[in-house]
Amino acid sequence: MDAIAFVHEQMTGDKKFPAFKAGDNVTVNYRIVEGNKERIQSFKGDVLKRQGEGFTTTFTVRKISDGVGVERTFPLYSPNIESIALNKVGRVNRAKLYYLRSRFGKSARIKEKRV
């Protein structure tokens, strides 16, 4: 088991991400490889869920693009994730926000937690 953890640590490096949970608004800067070129693409939206444990942790981010909901699942310790920025901390009462998929407009908003 330690060998697997060692290999994961070598591949991912020592990345520090902010502590975020479901309901938070984050910007994920993700490295995209197209042919022999490489670029950074940002994906800004609300975190619907976090799941998994250890190096298999994934999180799903949802945004509205041209009136259409777009969801993307990212592995947290992927070498392609450049950075994660926490924009807003949401005030929600559940860990998985699947109900946002059927909502739009004002009812799809997440209240911001006062700090």
PDB file of N, CA and C in Angstrom, residues 1 4-5 8-9 12 49-60 73-78:
ATOM      1  N   MET A   1       0.822  -1.193   0.000  1.00  0.00           N
ATOM      2  CA  MET A   1       0.000   0.000   0.000  1.00  0.00           C
ATOM      3  C   MET A   1       0.864   1.254   0.000  1.00  0.00           C
ATOM      4  N   ILE A   4       2.043   2.261  -3.524  1.00  0.00           N
ATOM      5  CA  ILE A   4       1.042   2.973  -4.322  1.00  0.00           C
ATOM      6  C   ILE A   4       0.989   4.438  -3.910  1.00  0.00           C
ATOM      7  N   ALA A   5       1.013   4.692  -2.634  1.00  0.00           N
ATOM      8  CA  ALA A   5       0.997   6.070  -2.151  1.00  0.00           C
ATOM      9  C   ALA A   5       2.251   6.819  -2.591  1.00  0.00           C
ATOM     10  N   HIS A   8       1.847   7.743  -6.299  1.00  0.00           N
ATOM     11  CA  HIS A   8       0.902   8.856  -6.429  1.00  0.00           C
ATOM     12  C   HIS A   8       1.538  10.172  -6.006  1.00  0.00           C
ATOM     13  N   GLU A   9       2.316  10.130  -4.942  1.00  0.00           N
ATOM     14  CA  GLU A   9       2.960  11.344  -4.453  1.00  0.00           C
ATOM     15  C   GLU A   9       3.987  11.855  -5.461  1.00  0.00           C
ATOM     16  N   THR A  12       1.869  13.401  -8.492  1.00  0.00           N
ATOM     17  CA  THR A  12       1.066  14.587  -8.235  1.00  0.00           C
ATOM     18  C   THR A  12       1.877  15.729  -7.648  1.00  0.00           C
ATOM     19  N   LYS A  49     -20.627  18.204  -5.730  1.00  0.00           N
ATOM     20  CA  LYS A  49     -20.309  17.136  -4.788  1.00  0.00           C
ATOM     21  C   LYS A  49     -18.814  16.909  -4.733  1.00  0.00           C
ATOM     22  N   ARG A  50     -18.370  16.322  -3.644  1.00  0.00           N
ATOM     23  CA  ARG A  50     -17.022  15.784  -3.482  1.00  0.00           C
ATOM     24  C   ARG A  50     -17.203  14.346  -3.065  1.00  0.00           C
ATOM     25  N   GLN A  51     -16.438  13.455  -3.671  1.00  0.00           N
ATOM     26  CA  GLN A  51     -16.557  12.050  -3.299  1.00  0.00           C
ATOM     27  C   GLN A  51     -15.208  11.381  -3.394  1.00  0.00           C
ATOM     28  N   GLY A  52     -15.103  10.223  -2.761  1.00  0.00           N
ATOM     29  CA  GLY A  52     -13.860   9.477  -2.775  1.00  0.00           C
ATOM     30  C   GLY A  52     -13.018   9.814  -1.564  1.00  0.00           C
ATOM     31  N   GLU A  53     -11.896   9.114  -1.476  1.00  0.00           N
ATOM     32  CA  GLU A  53     -11.025   9.276  -0.325  1.00  0.00           C
ATOM     33  C   GLU A  53      -9.587   9.145  -0.783  1.00  0.00           C
ATOM     34  N   GLY A  54      -8.718   9.971  -0.241  1.00  0.00           N
ATOM     35  CA  GLY A  54      -7.312   9.886  -0.591  1.00  0.00           C
ATOM     36  C   GLY A  54      -7.049  10.378  -2.001  1.00  0.00           C
ATOM     37  N   PHE A  55      -6.283   9.614  -2.758  1.00  0.00           N
ATOM     38  CA  PHE A  55      -5.889  10.023  -4.101  1.00  0.00           C
ATOM     39  C   PHE A  55      -6.987   9.804  -5.133  1.00  0.00           C
ATOM     40  N   THR A  56      -8.067   9.147  -4.761  1.00  0.00           N
ATOM     41  CA  THR A  56      -9.166   8.927  -5.703  1.00  0.00           C
ATOM     42  C   THR A  56     -10.284   9.944  -5.529  1.00  0.00           C
ATOM     43  N   THR A  57     -10.021  11.017  -4.798  1.00  0.00           N
ATOM     44  CA  THR A  57     -11.032  12.040  -4.564  1.00  0.00           C
ATOM     45  C   THR A  57     -11.365  12.766  -5.859  1.00  0.00           C
ATOM     46  N   THR A  58     -12.658  12.905  -6.137  1.00  0.00           N
ATOM     47  CA  THR A  58     -13.106  13.677  -7.288  1.00  0.00           C
ATOM     48  C   THR A  58     -14.127  14.709  -6.818  1.00  0.00           C
ATOM     49  N   PHE A  59     -14.302  15.741  -7.624  1.00  0.00           N
ATOM     50  CA  PHE A  59     -15.330  16.738  -7.337  1.00  0.00           C
ATOM     51  C   PHE A  59     -15.969  17.163  -8.649  1.00  0.00           C
ATOM     52  N   THR A  60     -17.253  17.493  -8.579  1.00  0.00           N
ATOM     53  CA  THR A  60     -18.018  17.877  -9.753  1.00  0.00           C
ATOM     54  C   THR A  60     -18.383  19.348  -9.656  1.00  0.00           C
ATOM     55  N   THR A  73     -16.460  16.689 -14.044  1.00  0.00           N
ATOM     56  CA  THR A  73     -15.894  16.008 -12.885  1.00  0.00           C
ATOM     57  C   THR A  73     -14.379  16.022 -13.006  1.00  0.00           C
ATOM     58  N   PHE A  74     -13.723  16.482 -11.954  1.00  0.00           N
ATOM     59  CA  PHE A  74     -12.268  16.567 -11.928  1.00  0.00           C
ATOM     60  C   PHE A  74     -11.714  15.640 -10.862  1.00  0.00           C
ATOM     61  N   PRO A  75     -10.648  14.890 -11.152  1.00  0.00           N
ATOM     62  CA  PRO A  75      -9.915  14.209 -10.082  1.00  0.00           C
ATOM     63  C   PRO A  75      -9.088  15.251  -9.324  1.00  0.00           C
ATOM     64  N   LEU A  76      -9.177  15.262  -8.018  1.00  0.00           N
ATOM     65  CA  LEU A  76      -8.547  16.316  -7.224  1.00  0.00           C
ATOM     66  C   LEU A  76      -7.030  16.315  -7.376  1.00  0.00           C
ATOM     67  N   TYR A  77      -6.421  15.151  -7.410  1.00  0.00           N
ATOM     68  CA  TYR A  77      -4.963  15.072  -7.453  1.00  0.00           C
ATOM     69  C   TYR A  77      -4.438  14.812  -8.860  1.00  0.00           C
ATOM     70  N   SER A  78      -5.174  15.258  -9.871  1.00  0.00           N
ATOM     71  CA  SER A  78      -4.736  15.094 -11.252  1.00  0.00           C
ATOM     72  C   SER A  78      -3.532  15.993 -11.529  1.00  0.00           C
TER      73      SER A  78
END
